[in-house]
PDB file of C-alpha atoms in Angstrom:
ATOM      1  CA  MET A   1      42.085 -34.615  40.772  1.00  0.00           C
ATOM      2  CA  ASN A   2      42.297 -36.185  37.348  1.00  0.00           C
ATOM      3  CA  ILE A   3      40.007 -39.153  36.747  1.00  0.00           C
ATOM      4  CA  ALA A   4      42.366 -40.423  34.051  1.00  0.00           C
ATOM      5  CA  PHE A   5      44.688 -41.628  36.799  1.00  0.00           C
ATOM      6  CA  ILE A   6      41.806 -43.364  38.570  1.00  0.00           C
ATOM      7  CA  GLY A   7      41.200 -45.309  35.359  1.00  0.00           C
ATOM      8  CA  MET A   8      44.851 -46.321  35.204  1.00  0.00           C
ATOM      9  CA  ALA A   9      44.834 -47.454  38.828  1.00  0.00           C
ATOM     10  CA  ALA A  10      41.514 -49.259  38.375  1.00  0.00           C
ATOM     11  CA  ALA A  11      42.832 -51.284  35.440  1.00  0.00           C
ATOM     12  CA  LEU A  12      45.540 -52.771  37.645  1.00  0.00           C
ATOM     13  CA  GLY A  13      43.743 -52.711  40.986  1.00  0.00           C
ATOM     14  CA  LEU A  14      40.554 -54.392  39.870  1.00  0.00           C
ATOM     15  CA  SER A  15      42.431 -57.015  37.854  1.00  0.00           C
ATOM     16  CA  ALA A  16      44.633 -57.809  40.851  1.00  0.00           C
ATOM     17  CA  LEU A  17      41.584 -58.014  43.092  1.00  0.00           C
ATOM     18  CA  GLY A  18      40.070 -60.610  40.770  1.00  0.00           C
ATOM     19  CA  SER A  19      43.341 -62.540  40.784  1.00  0.00           C
ATOM     20  CA  ALA A  20      43.431 -62.464  44.579  1.00  0.00           C
ATOM     21  CA  PHE A  21      39.904 -63.848  44.870  1.00  0.00           C
ATOM     22  CA  GLY A  22      40.491 -66.419  42.117  1.00  0.00           C
ATOM     23  CA  THR A  23      43.766 -67.724  43.513  1.00  0.00           C
ATOM     24  CA  GLY A  24      42.304 -67.776  46.994  1.00  0.00           C
ATOM     25  CA  VAL A  25      39.373 -69.941  45.971  1.00  0.00           C
ATOM     26  CA  ALA A  26      41.490 -72.243  43.804  1.00  0.00           C
ATOM     27  CA  GLY A  27      44.217 -72.526  46.437  1.00  0.00           C
ATOM     28  CA  GLN A  28      41.750 -73.497  49.135  1.00  0.00           C
ATOM     29  CA  ALA A  29      40.308 -76.210  46.908  1.00  0.00           C
ATOM     30  CA  ALA A  30      43.759 -77.545  46.028  1.00  0.00           C
ATOM     31  CA  VAL A  31      44.670 -77.829  49.703  1.00  0.00           C
ATOM     32  CA  GLY A  32      41.369 -79.586  50.418  1.00  0.00           C
ATOM     33  CA  ALA A  33      41.881 -82.012  47.541  1.00  0.00           C
ATOM     34  CA  TRP A  34      45.408 -82.781  48.719  1.00  0.00           C
ATOM     35  CA  LYS A  35      44.076 -83.462  52.209  1.00  0.00           C
ATOM     36  CA  LYS A  36      41.549 -85.935  50.801  1.00  0.00           C
ATOM     37  CA  CYS A  37      44.279 -87.660  48.786  1.00  0.00           C
ATOM     38  CA  TYR A  38      46.571 -87.955  51.812  1.00  0.00           C
ATOM     39  CA  ALA A  39      43.710 -89.230  53.987  1.00  0.00           C
ATOM     40  CA  ALA A  40      42.910 -91.901  51.387  1.00  0.00           C
ATOM     41  CA  GLY A  41      46.573 -92.891  51.072  1.00  0.00           C
ATOM     42  CA  LYS A  42      46.707 -91.697  47.445  1.00  0.00           C
ATOM     43  CA  GLN A  43      49.407 -89.629  45.799  1.00  0.00           C
ATOM     44  CA  ALA A  44      48.505 -85.923  45.814  1.00  0.00           C
ATOM     45  CA  PRO A  45      48.843 -84.430  42.305  1.00  0.00           C
ATOM     46  CA  PHE A  46      51.338 -81.559  42.309  1.00  0.00           C
ATOM     47  CA  ILE A  47      49.754 -80.146  39.134  1.00  0.00           C
ATOM     48  CA  MET A  48      47.094 -78.579  41.333  1.00  0.00           C
ATOM     49  CA  ILE A  49      49.615 -75.793  41.950  1.00  0.00           C
ATOM     50  CA  ALA A  50      48.917 -74.720  38.359  1.00  0.00           C
ATOM     51  CA  PHE A  51      45.188 -74.654  39.103  1.00  0.00           C
ATOM     52  CA  ALA A  52      45.789 -72.434  42.135  1.00  0.00           C
ATOM     53  CA  GLY A  53      48.029 -70.055  40.189  1.00  0.00           C
ATOM     54  CA  ALA A  54      46.029 -69.805  36.969  1.00  0.00           C
ATOM     55  CA  PRO A  55      44.188 -66.571  37.901  1.00  0.00           C
ATOM     56  CA  LEU A  56      47.462 -64.720  38.505  1.00  0.00           C
ATOM     57  CA  THR A  57      47.919 -63.880  34.824  1.00  0.00           C
ATOM     58  CA  GLN A  58      45.006 -61.462  34.937  1.00  0.00           C
ATOM     59  CA  THR A  59      47.080 -59.194  37.171  1.00  0.00           C
ATOM     60  CA  ILE A  60      49.621 -59.012  34.351  1.00  0.00           C
ATOM     61  CA  TYR A  61      46.866 -58.125  31.876  1.00  0.00           C
ATOM     62  CA  GLY A  62      45.697 -55.360  34.225  1.00  0.00           C
ATOM     63  CA  PHE A  63      49.241 -54.046  34.488  1.00  0.00           C
ATOM     64  CA  LEU A  64      49.559 -54.021  30.701  1.00  0.00           C
ATOM     65  CA  LEU A  65      46.213 -52.274  30.322  1.00  0.00           C
ATOM     66  CA  MET A  66      47.269 -49.674  32.874  1.00  0.00           C
ATOM     67  CA  ASN A  67      50.455 -49.009  30.896  1.00  0.00           C
ATOM     68  CA  PHE A  68      48.594 -48.782  27.573  1.00  0.00           C
ATOM     69  CA  ILE A  69      46.156 -46.278  29.073  1.00  0.00           C
ATOM     70  CA  ALA A  70      49.037 -44.284  30.562  1.00  0.00           C
ATOM     71  CA  SER A  71      50.868 -44.208  27.229  1.00  0.00           C
ATOM     72  CA  ALA A  72      47.785 -43.011  25.378  1.00  0.00           C
ATOM     73  CA  TRP A  73      47.146 -40.403  28.078  1.00  0.00           C
ATOM     74  CA  LYS A  74      50.716 -39.114  27.943  1.00  0.00           C
ATOM     75  CA  ALA A  75      50.551 -38.940  24.147  1.00  0.00           C
ATOM     76  CA  GLY A  76      47.389 -36.864  24.445  1.00  0.00           C
ATOM     77  CA  THR A  77      45.365 -39.216  22.267  1.00  0.00           C
ATOM     78  CA  ILE A  78      42.602 -39.942  24.811  1.00  0.00           C
ATOM     79  CA  ASP A  79      40.724 -37.787  27.274  1.00  0.00           C
ATOM     80  CA  ALA A  80      40.264 -38.353  31.003  1.00  0.00           C
ATOM     81  CA  ALA A  81      36.766 -39.828  30.698  1.00  0.00           C
ATOM     82  CA  LEU A  82      37.872 -42.474  28.200  1.00  0.00           C
ATOM     83  CA  SER A  83      40.861 -43.333  30.369  1.00  0.00           C
ATOM     84  CA  PHE A  84      38.569 -43.691  33.359  1.00  0.00           C
ATOM     85  CA  GLY A  85      36.006 -45.788  31.471  1.00  0.00           C
ATOM     86  CA  ILE A  86      38.500 -48.167  29.897  1.00  0.00           C
ATOM     87  CA  GLY A  87      40.281 -48.634  33.227  1.00  0.00           C
ATOM     88  CA  ILE A  88      37.105 -49.313  35.197  1.00  0.00           C
ATOM     89  CA  PHE A  89      35.274 -51.526  32.720  1.00  0.00           C
ATOM     90  CA  GLY A  90      38.385 -53.278  31.423  1.00  0.00           C
ATOM     91  CA  GLY A  91      39.519 -53.898  35.000  1.00  0.00           C
ATOM     92  CA  ILE A  92      36.132 -55.302  36.004  1.00  0.00           C
ATOM     93  CA  ALA A  93      36.007 -57.655  33.004  1.00  0.00           C
ATOM     94  CA  ILE A  94      39.533 -58.920  33.664  1.00  0.00           C
ATOM     95  CA  ALA A  95      38.746 -59.313  37.378  1.00  0.00           C
ATOM     96  CA  MET A  96      35.634 -61.363  36.684  1.00  0.00           C
ATOM     97  CA  SER A  97      37.639 -63.606  34.364  1.00  0.00           C
ATOM     98  CA  ALA A  98      40.156 -64.200  37.162  1.00  0.00           C
ATOM     99  CA  PHE A  99      37.477 -64.858  39.752  1.00  0.00           C
ATOM    100  CA  PHE A 100      35.560 -67.366  37.649  1.00  0.00           C
ATOM    101  CA  GLN A 101      38.778 -68.963  36.475  1.00  0.00           C
ATOM    102  CA  GLY A 102      39.593 -69.510  40.145  1.00  0.00           C
ATOM    103  CA  LYS A 103      36.200 -71.075  40.777  1.00  0.00           C
ATOM    104  CA  THR A 104      36.678 -73.380  37.804  1.00  0.00           C
ATOM    105  CA  ALA A 105      40.208 -74.230  38.944  1.00  0.00           C
ATOM    106  CA  ALA A 106      38.756 -75.062  42.367  1.00  0.00           C
ATOM    107  CA  ALA A 107      36.280 -77.493  40.820  1.00  0.00           C
ATOM    108  CA  SER A 108      39.115 -78.918  38.713  1.00  0.00           C
ATOM    109  CA  ALA A 109      41.274 -79.531  41.785  1.00  0.00           C
ATOM    110  CA  ASP A 110      38.401 -81.261  43.511  1.00  0.00           C
ATOM    111  CA  ALA A 111      37.679 -83.463  40.490  1.00  0.00           C
ATOM    112  CA  LEU A 112      41.333 -84.334  39.897  1.00  0.00           C
ATOM    113  CA  GLY A 113      41.841 -85.134  43.561  1.00  0.00           C
ATOM    114  CA  ALA A 114      38.836 -87.441  43.556  1.00  0.00           C
ATOM    115  CA  THR A 115      39.451 -89.222  40.252  1.00  0.00           C
ATOM    116  CA  GLY A 116      43.069 -88.610  39.258  1.00  0.00           C
ATOM    117  CA  LYS A 117      41.777 -88.093  35.710  1.00  0.00           C
ATOM    118  CA  GLY A 118      40.847 -85.271  33.349  1.00  0.00           C
ATOM    119  CA  THR A 119      43.766 -82.886  33.822  1.00  0.00           C
ATOM    120  CA  ALA A 120      43.913 -81.821  30.160  1.00  0.00           C
ATOM    121  CA  ASN A 121      40.163 -81.226  30.023  1.00  0.00           C
ATOM    122  CA  TYR A 122      40.280 -79.066  33.128  1.00  0.00           C
ATOM    123  CA  PHE A 123      43.097 -76.939  31.722  1.00  0.00           C
ATOM    124  CA  ILE A 124      41.181 -76.449  28.479  1.00  0.00           C
ATOM    125  CA  VAL A 125      38.218 -74.996  30.349  1.00  0.00           C
ATOM    126  CA  ILE A 126      40.515 -72.831  32.475  1.00  0.00           C
ATOM    127  CA  GLY A 127      42.109 -71.615  29.234  1.00  0.00           C
ATOM    128  CA  VAL A 128      38.749 -70.707  27.719  1.00  0.00           C
ATOM    129  CA  ILE A 129      38.038 -68.497  30.720  1.00  0.00           C
ATOM    130  CA  GLU A 130      41.518 -66.964  30.384  1.00  0.00           C
ATOM    131  CA  THR A 131      40.565 -65.965  26.858  1.00  0.00           C
ATOM    132  CA  VAL A 132      37.963 -63.546  28.206  1.00  0.00           C
ATOM    133  CA  ALA A 133      40.729 -61.550  29.907  1.00  0.00           C
ATOM    134  CA  LEU A 134      42.900 -61.657  26.791  1.00  0.00           C
ATOM    135  CA  PHE A 135      40.026 -60.479  24.603  1.00  0.00           C
ATOM    136  CA  THR A 136      39.310 -57.677  27.056  1.00  0.00           C
ATOM    137  CA  LEU A 137      42.919 -56.504  26.957  1.00  0.00           C
ATOM    138  CA  VAL A 138      43.090 -56.628  23.155  1.00  0.00           C
ATOM    139  CA  PHE A 139      39.726 -54.930  22.617  1.00  0.00           C
ATOM    140  CA  CYS A 140      40.617 -52.179  25.096  1.00  0.00           C
ATOM    141  CA  MET A 141      43.879 -51.660  23.210  1.00  0.00           C
ATOM    142  CA  LEU A 142      41.908 -51.415  19.961  1.00  0.00           C
ATOM    143  CA  LEU A 143      39.609 -48.870  21.577  1.00  0.00           C
ATOM    144  CA  LEU A 144      42.604 -46.824  22.705  1.00  0.00           C
ATOM    145  CA  ASN A 145      44.008 -46.984  19.160  1.00  0.00           C
ATOM    146  CA  THR A 146      40.653 -46.055  17.603  1.00  0.00           C
ATOM    147  CA  ALA A 147      40.341 -43.068  19.934  1.00  0.00           C
ATOM    148  CA  ALA A 148      43.823 -41.960  18.905  1.00  0.00           C
ATOM    149  CA  ILE A 149      42.828 -41.987  15.240  1.00  0.00           C
ATOM    150  CA  ALA A 150      39.525 -40.142  15.784  1.00  0.00           C
TER     151      ALA A 150
END
């Protein structure tokens, strides 16, 4: 068995796991907020779909990271341990971003459903959390590139 391939799988698998948890939490909150709106006779904001789907992008980042690791591995520029480490730790960081983005999106859905206000503010905070996943992807790519030079 080659642990390099475990790192590749972990980059995608862990990121997707975080997306699943994040979208699950945010989706549940959106449905609950819609229910409250309907019960109160208010219009239910459709934009909550974006809250529920926000953590999905981390799966894409995990897929990209997996491909970058695979490319470096095939080129022979990194060893199995580095592939494993980048996949595991990069995947965990991206997953945690997705999970906490989902929790924040859940709070955003609840707040928007209750007040009908603050949509832009909520998306800004969700975007800040997204940045953690983007930074993780970019810094892992830099690490792969640095290892190739060394």
